[in-house]
Coordinates of C-alpha atoms and ligand atoms in Angstrom, one line a residue:
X1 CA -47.1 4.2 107.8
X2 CA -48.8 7.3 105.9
X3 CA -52.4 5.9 105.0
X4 CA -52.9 9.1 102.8
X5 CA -49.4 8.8 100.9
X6 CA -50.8 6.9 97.6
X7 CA -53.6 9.0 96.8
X8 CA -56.6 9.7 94.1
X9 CA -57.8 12.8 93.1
X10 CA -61.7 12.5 91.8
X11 CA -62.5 15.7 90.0
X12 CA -66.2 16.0 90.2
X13 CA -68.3 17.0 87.2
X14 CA -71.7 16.5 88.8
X15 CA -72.6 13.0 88.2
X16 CA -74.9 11.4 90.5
X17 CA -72.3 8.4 90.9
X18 CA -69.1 10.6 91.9
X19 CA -69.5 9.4 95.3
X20 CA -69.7 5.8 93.9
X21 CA -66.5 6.1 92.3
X22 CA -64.6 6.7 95.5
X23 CA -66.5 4.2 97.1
X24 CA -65.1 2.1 95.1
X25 CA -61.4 3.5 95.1
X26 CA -61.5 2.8 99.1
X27 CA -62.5 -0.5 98.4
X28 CA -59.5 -1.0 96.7
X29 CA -57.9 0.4 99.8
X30 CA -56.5 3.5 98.6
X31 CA -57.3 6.6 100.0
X32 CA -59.3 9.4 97.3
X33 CA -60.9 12.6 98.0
X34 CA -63.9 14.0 95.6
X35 CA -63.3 17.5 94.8
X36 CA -65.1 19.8 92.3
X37 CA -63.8 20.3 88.4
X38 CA -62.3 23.6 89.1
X39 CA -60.6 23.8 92.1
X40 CA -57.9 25.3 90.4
X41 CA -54.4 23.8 89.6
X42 CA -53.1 25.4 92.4
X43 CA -54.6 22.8 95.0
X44 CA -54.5 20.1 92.8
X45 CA -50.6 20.2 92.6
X46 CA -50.3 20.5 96.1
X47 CA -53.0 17.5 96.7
X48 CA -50.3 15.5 95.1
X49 CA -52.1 12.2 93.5
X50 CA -51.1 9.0 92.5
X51 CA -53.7 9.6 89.5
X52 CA -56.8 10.9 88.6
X53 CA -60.6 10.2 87.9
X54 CA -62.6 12.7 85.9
X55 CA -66.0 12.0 87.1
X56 CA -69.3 11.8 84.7
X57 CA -71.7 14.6 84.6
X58 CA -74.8 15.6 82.9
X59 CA -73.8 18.4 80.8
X60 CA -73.0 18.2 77.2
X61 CA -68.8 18.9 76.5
X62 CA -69.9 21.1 72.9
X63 CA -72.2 23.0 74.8
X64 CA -71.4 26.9 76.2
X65 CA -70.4 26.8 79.5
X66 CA -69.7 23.0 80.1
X67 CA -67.8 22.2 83.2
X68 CA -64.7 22.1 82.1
X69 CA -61.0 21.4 83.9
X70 CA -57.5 23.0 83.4
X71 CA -55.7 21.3 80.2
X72 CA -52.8 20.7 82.8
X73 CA -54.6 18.4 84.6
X74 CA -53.9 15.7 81.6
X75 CA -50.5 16.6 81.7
X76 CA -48.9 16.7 84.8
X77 CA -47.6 12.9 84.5
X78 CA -50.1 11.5 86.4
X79 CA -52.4 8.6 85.1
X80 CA -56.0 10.4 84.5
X81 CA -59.1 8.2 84.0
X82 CA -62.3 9.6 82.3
X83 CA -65.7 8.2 83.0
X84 CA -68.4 8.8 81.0
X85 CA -68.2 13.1 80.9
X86 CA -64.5 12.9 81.9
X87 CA -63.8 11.1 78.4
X88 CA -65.8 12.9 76.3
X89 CA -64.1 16.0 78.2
X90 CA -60.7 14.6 78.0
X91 CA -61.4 13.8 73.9
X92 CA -62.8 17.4 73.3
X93 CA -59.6 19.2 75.6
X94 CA -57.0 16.7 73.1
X95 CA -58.3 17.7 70.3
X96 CA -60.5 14.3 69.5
X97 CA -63.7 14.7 68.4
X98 CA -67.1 14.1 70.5
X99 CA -70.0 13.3 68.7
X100 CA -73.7 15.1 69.5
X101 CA -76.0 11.4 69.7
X102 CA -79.6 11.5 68.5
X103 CA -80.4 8.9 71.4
X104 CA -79.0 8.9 74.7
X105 CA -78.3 5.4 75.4
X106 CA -79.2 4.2 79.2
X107 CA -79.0 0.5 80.4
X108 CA -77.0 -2.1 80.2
X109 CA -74.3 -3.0 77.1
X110 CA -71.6 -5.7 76.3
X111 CA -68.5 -4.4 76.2
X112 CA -65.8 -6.2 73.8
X113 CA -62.7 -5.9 74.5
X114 CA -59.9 -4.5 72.0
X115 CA -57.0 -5.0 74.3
X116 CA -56.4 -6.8 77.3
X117 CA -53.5 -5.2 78.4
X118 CA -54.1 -2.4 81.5
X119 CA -57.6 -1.6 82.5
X120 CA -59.3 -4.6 81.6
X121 CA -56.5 -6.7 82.8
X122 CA -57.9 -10.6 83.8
X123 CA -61.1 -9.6 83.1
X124 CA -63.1 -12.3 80.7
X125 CA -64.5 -11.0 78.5
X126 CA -60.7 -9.8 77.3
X127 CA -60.4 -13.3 75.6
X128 CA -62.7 -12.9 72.4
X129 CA -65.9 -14.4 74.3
X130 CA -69.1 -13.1 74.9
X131 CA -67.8 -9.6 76.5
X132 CA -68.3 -7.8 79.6
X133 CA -72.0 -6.5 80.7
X134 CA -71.1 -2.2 81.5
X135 CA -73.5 0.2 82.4
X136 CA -74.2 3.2 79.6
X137 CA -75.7 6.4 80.9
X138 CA -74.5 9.1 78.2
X139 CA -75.9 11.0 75.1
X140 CA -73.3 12.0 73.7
X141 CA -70.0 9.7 72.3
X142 CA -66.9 9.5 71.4
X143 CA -66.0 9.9 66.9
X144 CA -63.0 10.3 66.8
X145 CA -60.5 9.8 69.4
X146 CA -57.5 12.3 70.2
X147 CA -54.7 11.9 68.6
X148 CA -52.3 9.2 70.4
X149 CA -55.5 7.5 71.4
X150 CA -56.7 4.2 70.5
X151 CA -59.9 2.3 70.9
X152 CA -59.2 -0.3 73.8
X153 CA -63.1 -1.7 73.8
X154 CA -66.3 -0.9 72.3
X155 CA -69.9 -1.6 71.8
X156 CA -72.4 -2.2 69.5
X157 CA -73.4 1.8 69.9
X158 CA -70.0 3.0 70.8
X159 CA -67.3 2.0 68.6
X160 CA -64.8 3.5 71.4
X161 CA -66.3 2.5 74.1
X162 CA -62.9 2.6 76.0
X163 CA -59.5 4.3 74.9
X164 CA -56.6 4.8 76.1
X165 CA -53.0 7.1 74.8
X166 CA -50.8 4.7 73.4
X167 CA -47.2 6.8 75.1
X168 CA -49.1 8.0 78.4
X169 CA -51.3 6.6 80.9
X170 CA -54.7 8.3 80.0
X171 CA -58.2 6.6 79.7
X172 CA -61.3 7.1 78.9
X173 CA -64.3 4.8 79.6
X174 CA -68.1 5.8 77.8
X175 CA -69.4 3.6 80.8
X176 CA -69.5 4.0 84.3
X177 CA -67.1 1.2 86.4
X178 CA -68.5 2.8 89.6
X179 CA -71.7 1.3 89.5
X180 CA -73.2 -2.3 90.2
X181 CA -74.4 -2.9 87.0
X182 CA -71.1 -3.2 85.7
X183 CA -70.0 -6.3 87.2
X184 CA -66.7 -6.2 87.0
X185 CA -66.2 -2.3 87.4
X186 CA -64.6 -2.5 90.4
X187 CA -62.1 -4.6 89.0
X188 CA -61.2 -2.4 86.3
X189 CA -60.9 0.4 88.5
X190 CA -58.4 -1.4 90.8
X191 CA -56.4 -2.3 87.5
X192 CA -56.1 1.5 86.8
X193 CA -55.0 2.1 90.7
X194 CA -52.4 -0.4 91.1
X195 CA -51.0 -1.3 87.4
X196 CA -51.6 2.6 86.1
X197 CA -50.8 4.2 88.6
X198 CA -48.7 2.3 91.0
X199 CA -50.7 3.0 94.1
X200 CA -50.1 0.1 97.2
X201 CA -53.4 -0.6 99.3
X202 CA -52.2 0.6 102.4
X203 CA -55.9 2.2 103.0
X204 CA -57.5 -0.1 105.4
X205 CA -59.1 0.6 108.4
X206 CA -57.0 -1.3 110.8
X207 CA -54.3 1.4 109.6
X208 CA -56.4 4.0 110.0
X209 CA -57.5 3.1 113.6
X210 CA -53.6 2.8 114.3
X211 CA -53.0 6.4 112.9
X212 CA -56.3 8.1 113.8
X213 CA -55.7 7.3 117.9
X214 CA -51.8 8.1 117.6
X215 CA -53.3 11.9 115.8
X216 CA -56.0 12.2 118.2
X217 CA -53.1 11.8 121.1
X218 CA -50.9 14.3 119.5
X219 CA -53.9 16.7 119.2
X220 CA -55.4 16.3 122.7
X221 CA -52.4 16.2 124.5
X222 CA -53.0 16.1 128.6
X223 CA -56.4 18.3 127.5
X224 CA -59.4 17.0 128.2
X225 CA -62.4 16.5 125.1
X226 CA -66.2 15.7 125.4
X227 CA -67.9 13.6 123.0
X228 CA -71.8 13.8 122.4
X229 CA -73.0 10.3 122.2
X230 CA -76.6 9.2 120.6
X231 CA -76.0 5.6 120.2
X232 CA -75.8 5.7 116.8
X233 CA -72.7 4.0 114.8
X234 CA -71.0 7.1 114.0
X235 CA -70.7 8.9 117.7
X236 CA -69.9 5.0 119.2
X237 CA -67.4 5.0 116.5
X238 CA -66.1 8.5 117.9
X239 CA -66.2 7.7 122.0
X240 CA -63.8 4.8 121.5
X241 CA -61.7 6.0 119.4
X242 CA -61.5 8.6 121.7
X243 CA -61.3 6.1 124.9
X244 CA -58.1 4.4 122.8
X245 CA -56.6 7.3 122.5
X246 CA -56.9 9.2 125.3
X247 CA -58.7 7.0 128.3
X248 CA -60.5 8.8 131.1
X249 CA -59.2 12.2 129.5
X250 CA -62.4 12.1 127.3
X251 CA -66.0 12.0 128.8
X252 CA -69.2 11.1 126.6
X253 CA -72.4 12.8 127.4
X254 CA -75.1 10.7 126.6
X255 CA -78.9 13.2 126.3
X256 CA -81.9 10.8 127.5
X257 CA -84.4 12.9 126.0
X258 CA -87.6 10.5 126.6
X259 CA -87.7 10.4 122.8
X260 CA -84.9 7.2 122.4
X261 CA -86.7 3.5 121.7
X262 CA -87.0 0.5 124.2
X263 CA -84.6 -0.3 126.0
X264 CA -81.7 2.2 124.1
X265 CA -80.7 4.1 127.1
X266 CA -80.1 1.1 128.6
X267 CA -77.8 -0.4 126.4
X268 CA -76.2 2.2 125.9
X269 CA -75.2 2.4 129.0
X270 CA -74.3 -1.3 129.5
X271 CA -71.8 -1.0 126.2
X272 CA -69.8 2.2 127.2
X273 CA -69.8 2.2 130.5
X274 CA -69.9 -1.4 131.9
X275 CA -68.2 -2.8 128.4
X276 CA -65.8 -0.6 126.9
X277 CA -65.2 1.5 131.1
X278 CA -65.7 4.6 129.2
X279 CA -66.4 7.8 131.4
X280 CA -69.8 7.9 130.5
X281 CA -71.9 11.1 131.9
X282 CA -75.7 9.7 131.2
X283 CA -78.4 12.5 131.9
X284 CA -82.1 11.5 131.8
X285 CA -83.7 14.5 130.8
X286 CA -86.9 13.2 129.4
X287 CA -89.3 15.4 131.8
X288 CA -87.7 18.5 130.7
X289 CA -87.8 17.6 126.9
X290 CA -91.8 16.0 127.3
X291 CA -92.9 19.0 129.0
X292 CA -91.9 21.3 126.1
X293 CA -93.1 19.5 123.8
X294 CA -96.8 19.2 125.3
X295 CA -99.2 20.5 123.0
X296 CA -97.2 20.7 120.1
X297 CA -98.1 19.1 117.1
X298 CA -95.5 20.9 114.2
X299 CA -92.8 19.1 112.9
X300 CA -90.7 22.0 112.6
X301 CA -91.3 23.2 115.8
X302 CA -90.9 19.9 117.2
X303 CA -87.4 19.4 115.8
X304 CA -86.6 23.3 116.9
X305 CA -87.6 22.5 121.0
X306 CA -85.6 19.2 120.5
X307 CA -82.4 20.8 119.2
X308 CA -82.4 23.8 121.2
X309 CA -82.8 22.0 124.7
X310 CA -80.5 19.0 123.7
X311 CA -78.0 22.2 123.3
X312 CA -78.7 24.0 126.4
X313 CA -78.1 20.6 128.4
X314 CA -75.4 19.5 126.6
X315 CA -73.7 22.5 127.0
X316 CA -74.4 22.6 130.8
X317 CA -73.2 19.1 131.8
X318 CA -69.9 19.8 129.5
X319 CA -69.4 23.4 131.6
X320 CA -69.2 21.0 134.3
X321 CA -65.6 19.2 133.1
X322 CA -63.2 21.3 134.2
X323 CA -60.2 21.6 131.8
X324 CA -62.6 20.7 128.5
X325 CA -61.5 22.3 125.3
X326 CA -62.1 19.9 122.9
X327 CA -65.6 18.7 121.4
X328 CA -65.4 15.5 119.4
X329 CA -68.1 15.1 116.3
X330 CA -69.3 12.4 114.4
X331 CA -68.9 14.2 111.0
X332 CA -68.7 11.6 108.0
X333 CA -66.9 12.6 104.3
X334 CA -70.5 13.1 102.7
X335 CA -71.1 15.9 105.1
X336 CA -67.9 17.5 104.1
X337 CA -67.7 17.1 100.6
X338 CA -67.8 20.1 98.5
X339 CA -69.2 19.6 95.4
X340 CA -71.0 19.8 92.5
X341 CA -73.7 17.3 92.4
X342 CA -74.3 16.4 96.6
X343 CA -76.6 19.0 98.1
X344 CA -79.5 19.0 96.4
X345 CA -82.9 20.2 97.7
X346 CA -83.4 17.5 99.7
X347 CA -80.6 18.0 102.2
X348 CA -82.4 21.5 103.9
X349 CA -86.4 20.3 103.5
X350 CA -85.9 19.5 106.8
X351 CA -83.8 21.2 109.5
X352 CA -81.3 18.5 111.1
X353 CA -81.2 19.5 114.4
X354 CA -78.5 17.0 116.4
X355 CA -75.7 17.8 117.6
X356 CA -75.6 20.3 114.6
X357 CA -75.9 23.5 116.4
X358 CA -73.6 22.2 119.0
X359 CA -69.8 23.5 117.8
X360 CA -71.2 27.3 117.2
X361 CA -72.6 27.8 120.8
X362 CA -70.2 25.9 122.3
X363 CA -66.1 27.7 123.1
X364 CA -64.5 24.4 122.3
X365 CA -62.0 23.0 119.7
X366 CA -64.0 20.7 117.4
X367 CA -62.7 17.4 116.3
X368 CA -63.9 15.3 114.1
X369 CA -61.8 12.1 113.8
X370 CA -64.6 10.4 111.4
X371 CA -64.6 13.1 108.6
X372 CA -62.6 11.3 106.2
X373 CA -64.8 8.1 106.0
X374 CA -68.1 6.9 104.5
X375 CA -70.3 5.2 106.9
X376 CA -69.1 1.6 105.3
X377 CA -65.7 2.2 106.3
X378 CA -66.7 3.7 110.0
X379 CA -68.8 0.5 110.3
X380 CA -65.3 -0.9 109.5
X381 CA -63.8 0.8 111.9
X382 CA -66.5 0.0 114.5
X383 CA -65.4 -3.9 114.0
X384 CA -62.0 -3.1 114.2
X385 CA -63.1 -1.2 117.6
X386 CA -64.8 -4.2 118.6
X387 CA -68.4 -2.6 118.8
X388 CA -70.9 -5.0 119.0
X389 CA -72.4 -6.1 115.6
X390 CA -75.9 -5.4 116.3
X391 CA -74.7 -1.5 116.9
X392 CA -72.6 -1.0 113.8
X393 CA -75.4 -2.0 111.7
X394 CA -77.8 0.0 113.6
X395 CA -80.3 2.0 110.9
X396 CA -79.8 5.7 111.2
X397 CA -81.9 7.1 114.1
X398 CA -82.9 10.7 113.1
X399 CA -82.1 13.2 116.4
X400 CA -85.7 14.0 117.2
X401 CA -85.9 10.6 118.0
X402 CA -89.9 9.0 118.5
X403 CA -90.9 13.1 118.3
X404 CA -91.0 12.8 114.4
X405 CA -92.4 9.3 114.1
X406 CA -95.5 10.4 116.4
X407 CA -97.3 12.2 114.2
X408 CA -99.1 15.4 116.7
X409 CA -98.7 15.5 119.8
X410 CA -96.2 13.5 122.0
X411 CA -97.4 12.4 125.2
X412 CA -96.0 9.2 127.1
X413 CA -99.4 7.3 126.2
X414 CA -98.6 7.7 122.3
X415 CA -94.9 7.1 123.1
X416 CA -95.4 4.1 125.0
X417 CA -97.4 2.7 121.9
X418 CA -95.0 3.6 119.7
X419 CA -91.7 2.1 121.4
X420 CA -93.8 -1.2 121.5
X421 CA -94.8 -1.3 117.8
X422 CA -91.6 -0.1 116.8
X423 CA -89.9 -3.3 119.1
X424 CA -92.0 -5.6 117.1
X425 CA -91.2 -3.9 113.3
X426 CA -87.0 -4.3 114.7
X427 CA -87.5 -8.1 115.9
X428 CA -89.3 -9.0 112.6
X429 CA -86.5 -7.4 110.7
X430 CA -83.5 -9.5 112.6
X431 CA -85.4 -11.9 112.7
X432 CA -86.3 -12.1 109.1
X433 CA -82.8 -11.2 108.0
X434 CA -83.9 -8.4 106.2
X435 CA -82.6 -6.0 109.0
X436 CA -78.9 -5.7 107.0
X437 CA -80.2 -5.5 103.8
X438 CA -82.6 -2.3 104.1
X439 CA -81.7 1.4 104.8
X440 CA -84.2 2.2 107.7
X441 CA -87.5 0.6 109.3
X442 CA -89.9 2.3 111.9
X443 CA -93.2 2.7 113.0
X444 CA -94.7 5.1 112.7
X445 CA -97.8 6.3 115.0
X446 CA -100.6 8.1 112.6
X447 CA -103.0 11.1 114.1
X448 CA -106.3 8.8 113.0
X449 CA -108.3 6.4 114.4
X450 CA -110.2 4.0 112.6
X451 CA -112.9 1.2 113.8
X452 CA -112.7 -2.3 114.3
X453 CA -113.9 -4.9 116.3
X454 CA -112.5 -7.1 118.6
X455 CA -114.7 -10.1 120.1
X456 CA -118.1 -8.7 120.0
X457 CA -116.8 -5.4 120.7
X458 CA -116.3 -2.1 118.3
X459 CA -113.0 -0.6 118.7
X460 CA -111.8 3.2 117.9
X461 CA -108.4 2.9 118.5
X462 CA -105.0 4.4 116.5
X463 CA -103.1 3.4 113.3
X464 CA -99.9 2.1 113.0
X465 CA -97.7 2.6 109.5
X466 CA -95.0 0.3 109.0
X467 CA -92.0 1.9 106.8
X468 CA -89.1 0.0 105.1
X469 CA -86.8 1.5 103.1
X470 CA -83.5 0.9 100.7
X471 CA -81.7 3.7 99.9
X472 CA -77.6 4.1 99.7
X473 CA -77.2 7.5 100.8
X474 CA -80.9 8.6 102.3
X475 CA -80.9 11.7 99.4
X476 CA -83.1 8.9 97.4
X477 CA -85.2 5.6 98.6
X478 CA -87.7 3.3 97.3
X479 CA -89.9 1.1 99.5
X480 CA -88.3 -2.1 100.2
X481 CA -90.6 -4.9 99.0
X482 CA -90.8 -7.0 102.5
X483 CA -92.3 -10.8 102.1
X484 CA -96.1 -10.4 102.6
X485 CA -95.2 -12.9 105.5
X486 CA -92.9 -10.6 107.7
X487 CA -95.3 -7.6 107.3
X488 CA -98.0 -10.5 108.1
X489 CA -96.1 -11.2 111.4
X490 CA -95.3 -7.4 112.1
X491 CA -99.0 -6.6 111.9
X492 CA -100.6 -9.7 114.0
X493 CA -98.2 -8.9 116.6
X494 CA -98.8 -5.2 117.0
X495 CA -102.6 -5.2 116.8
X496 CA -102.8 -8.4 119.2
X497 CA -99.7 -6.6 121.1
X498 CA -99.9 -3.4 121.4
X499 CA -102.9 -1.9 123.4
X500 CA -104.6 1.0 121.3
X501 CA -104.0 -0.4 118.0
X502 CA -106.4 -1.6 115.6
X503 CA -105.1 -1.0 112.7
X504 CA -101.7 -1.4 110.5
X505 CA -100.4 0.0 106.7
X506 CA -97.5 -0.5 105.5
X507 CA -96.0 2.4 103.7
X508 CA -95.3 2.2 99.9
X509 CA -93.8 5.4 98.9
X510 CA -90.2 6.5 97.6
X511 CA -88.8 9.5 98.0
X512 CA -88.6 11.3 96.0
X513 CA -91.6 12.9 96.1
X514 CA -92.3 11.1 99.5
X515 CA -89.0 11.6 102.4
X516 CA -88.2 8.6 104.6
X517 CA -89.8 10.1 107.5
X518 CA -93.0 11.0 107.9
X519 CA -92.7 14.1 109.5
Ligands
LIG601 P1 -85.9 12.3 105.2 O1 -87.1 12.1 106.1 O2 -85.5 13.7 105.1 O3 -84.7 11.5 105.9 O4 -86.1 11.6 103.9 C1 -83.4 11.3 105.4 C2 -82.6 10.7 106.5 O5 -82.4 11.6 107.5 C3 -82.9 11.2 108.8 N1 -83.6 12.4 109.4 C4 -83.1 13.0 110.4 N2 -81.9 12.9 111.1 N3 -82.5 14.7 112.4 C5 -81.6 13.7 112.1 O6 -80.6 13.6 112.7 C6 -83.6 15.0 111.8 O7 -84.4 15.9 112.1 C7 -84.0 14.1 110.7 N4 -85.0 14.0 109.8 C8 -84.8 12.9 109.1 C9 -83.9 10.1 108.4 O8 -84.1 9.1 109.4 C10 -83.3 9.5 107.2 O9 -82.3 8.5 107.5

């Protein structure tokens, strides 16, 4: 079976919910790819979609030099959707008319529904009740649609808040389906995929497992490939895929670098190796990382001795496979995606040295079996893989490792402190439940001492910070708002705990203007 044969084309105008919108397309188990407005009709005829989304975006349709597609694109046969933008774009291209608004309206609206026929298909609201709660985000709206078009919903603000041709299958929603806000967004989406535009949900990640090992044999061959595992979900995800496909044929080298948490290396090790009997090369290099990173207190130059050593032994231990020409990567869809609205600032404040630098130094074919999914779906794939749960949920784990959560110097003292406060952070998570539900949570070890007593003694000793945070794609986070009891239990435990620590905060910054990590 072809996983990619019904497919969706989501021409990206810049919103900040483009990504949300395919999200939600693989949901609905049909394979979609996010590409920007003008990639020219060219490659969007040879892309070959079931039907199309026209994405929101923040520009302003009647304004000079407004993102703006190819007038074919609504009328190659295929079912388009506008959202937001993409209608007001779709109305202005038809020759409807989109009005400037005084007021942008942002928040949530009810919806009524006009007809009940396609996109809000078995939807409630669709029966003259009380409507169905949409999320608005848009200045402009909709006056007068183009001609063919009809009204199929509106608001109290927006008296075509949904529209649709009466001949063809083109729609237009003011609101945005994508988002959570609009309960029952996902459902109208499907309802465009499968009654619009026919599309079957053969997207699912059983299928993909079944066709990504059958391509990954094709492409290896009797070759060998080397596969740089962390431990994280993604590069776990990778070294079985890899095993499936292609057994002892593929080797995993797995960097100690002293920097990893309690107990990691370990596990590691007893998953791959013992577990899944994955040729698993395991190199403890921690002497060789701590000893270059004595006396050096810079973040930057931190992350720069981490990534360029993790290179140079990397790249010796894979020398030592005879017959290697492949290097298998962990890249995910967001990483790849060329568009309009992903790579803002925050992506290059700081350098992301992981296996980043790997593929240039390195004379080896790169694969990269992952770079079609969004880390829900490779956690997917990970249960398919039968990865232990506790790994497929892991939080991301930044390359550096401790290095960046030790703020100064790292020296095995400082290390040793940190490992055991950041134990105690992870068990109160699980154990609180909260561990699924946030983005990321560390300890962090501050530069600072502070007094305290203890008994009749005065301490000096160092500062822990606790940091929790919710996020969906790490570009943006706010400070999760743990119970007052687990940060209660967190603190006891690590000052009563952990020798050399008087003292816990807990962080309450988002980012931006703060990032996730402290260095
Ligand atoms: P920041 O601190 O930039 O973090 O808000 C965003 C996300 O990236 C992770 N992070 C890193 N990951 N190497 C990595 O592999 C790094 O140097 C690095 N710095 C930050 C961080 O944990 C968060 O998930």
């Amino acid at each position: 079976m072809d996983i990619h044969a019904e497919k969706i084309l989501i021409l990206d105008f810049g919103s900040q919910t483009t990504q949300l919108i395919a999200r939600r397309v693989r949901e609905a188990q049909v394979y979609c790819e996010i590409h920007p407005f003008n990639i020219g009709m060219a490659k969007i005829r040879k892309f070959g979609a079931k039907g199309i989304i026209l994405s929101g975006g923040p520009a302003c349709v009647l304004d000079k030099g407004a993102p703006v597609c190819d007038l074919e694109v609504l009328h190659l046969g295929v079912p388009v959707l506008g959202i937001c933008y993409g209608m007001q774009l779709m109305t202005h291209l038809l020759g409807g008319e989109v009005e400037r608004a005084a007021k942008r309206e942002y928040g949530k609206a009810q919806l009524l529904i006009d007809s009940s026929e396609d996109l809000f298909h078995g939807l409630d609201g669709a029966s003259g009740g009380q409507g169905e709660q949409v999320w608005m985000s848009h200045g402009d709206k909709i006056k007068i649609p183009p001609p063919g078009f009809t009204a199929i919903a509106h608001s109290g603000n927006s008296p075509v808040a949904a529209m649709r041709h009466t001949a063809t299958e083109l729609y237009g929603v003011q609101f945005h389906p994508e988002v959570v806000h609009t309960p029952n967004g996902a459902k109208m989406l499907q309802n465009f995929l499968s009654r619009s535009c026919g599309c079957k949900p053969v997207w699912t990640m059983k299928s993909f497992v079944a066709s990504t090992v059958e391509g990954l044999r094709q492409t290896i061959g009797s070759k060998k490939v080397v596969c740089a595992l962390s431990g994280g979900v993604d590069s776990s995800v990778v070294a079985v895929l890899l095993h499936e496909a292609v057994g002892h044929q593929s080797t995993c080298i797995f960097v100690n670098n002293g920097l990893l948490r309690q107990g990691e290396a370990e596990e590691v090790q007893r998953i791959f190796r013992d577990s899944f009997e994955i040729n698993l090369d395991y190199i403890d290099a921690t002497d060789s990382f701590l000893s270059r990173l004595e006396g050096v207190a810079d973040p930057e130059q931190k992350r720069k001795i981490i990534g360029n050593r993790f290179i140079e032994i990397f790249e010796a231990e894979a020398n030592k496979i005879p017959g290697a020409e492949f290097l298998a990567q962990g890249t995910l869809y967001p990483d790849v995606i060329e568009s309009v609205s992903f790579k803002g600032p925050s992506a290059t404040i700081k350098t992301h040295h992981n296996v980043g630098g790997l593929p240039e130094v390195m004379n080896l074919e790169l694969i990269e079996p992952l770079r079609e999914l969004f880390k829900d779906e490779v956690r997917k794939v990970g249960g398919e893989l039968g990865l232990p749960h506790r790994l497929i949920n892991r939080h991301p784990f930044p390359g550096p490792g401790l290095a960046i959560r030790i703020l100064g110097e790292v020296t095995p003292e400082r290390l040793e402190i940190l490992r055991q406060a950041d134990t105690i952070v992870m068990e109160a998570m699980e154990r609180s439940g909260l561990h699924d539900q946030v983005w990321q949570a560390f300890a962090v070890l501050l530069p600072v001492r502070t007094v305290g007593v203890m008994g009749d003694e005065r301490t000096y000793d160092q500062v822990i910070a606790i940091r929790v945070v919710e996020s969906v794609d790490a570009m943006t986070a706010d400070w999760a708002k743990v119970p007052y009891e687990v940060l209660g239990q967190m603190s006891n435990r690590i000052i009563n705990e952990v020798k050399g620590v008087n003292r816990v905060v807990y962080d309450i910054s988002s980012k931006p203007p703060s990032t996730i990590e402290w260095e």
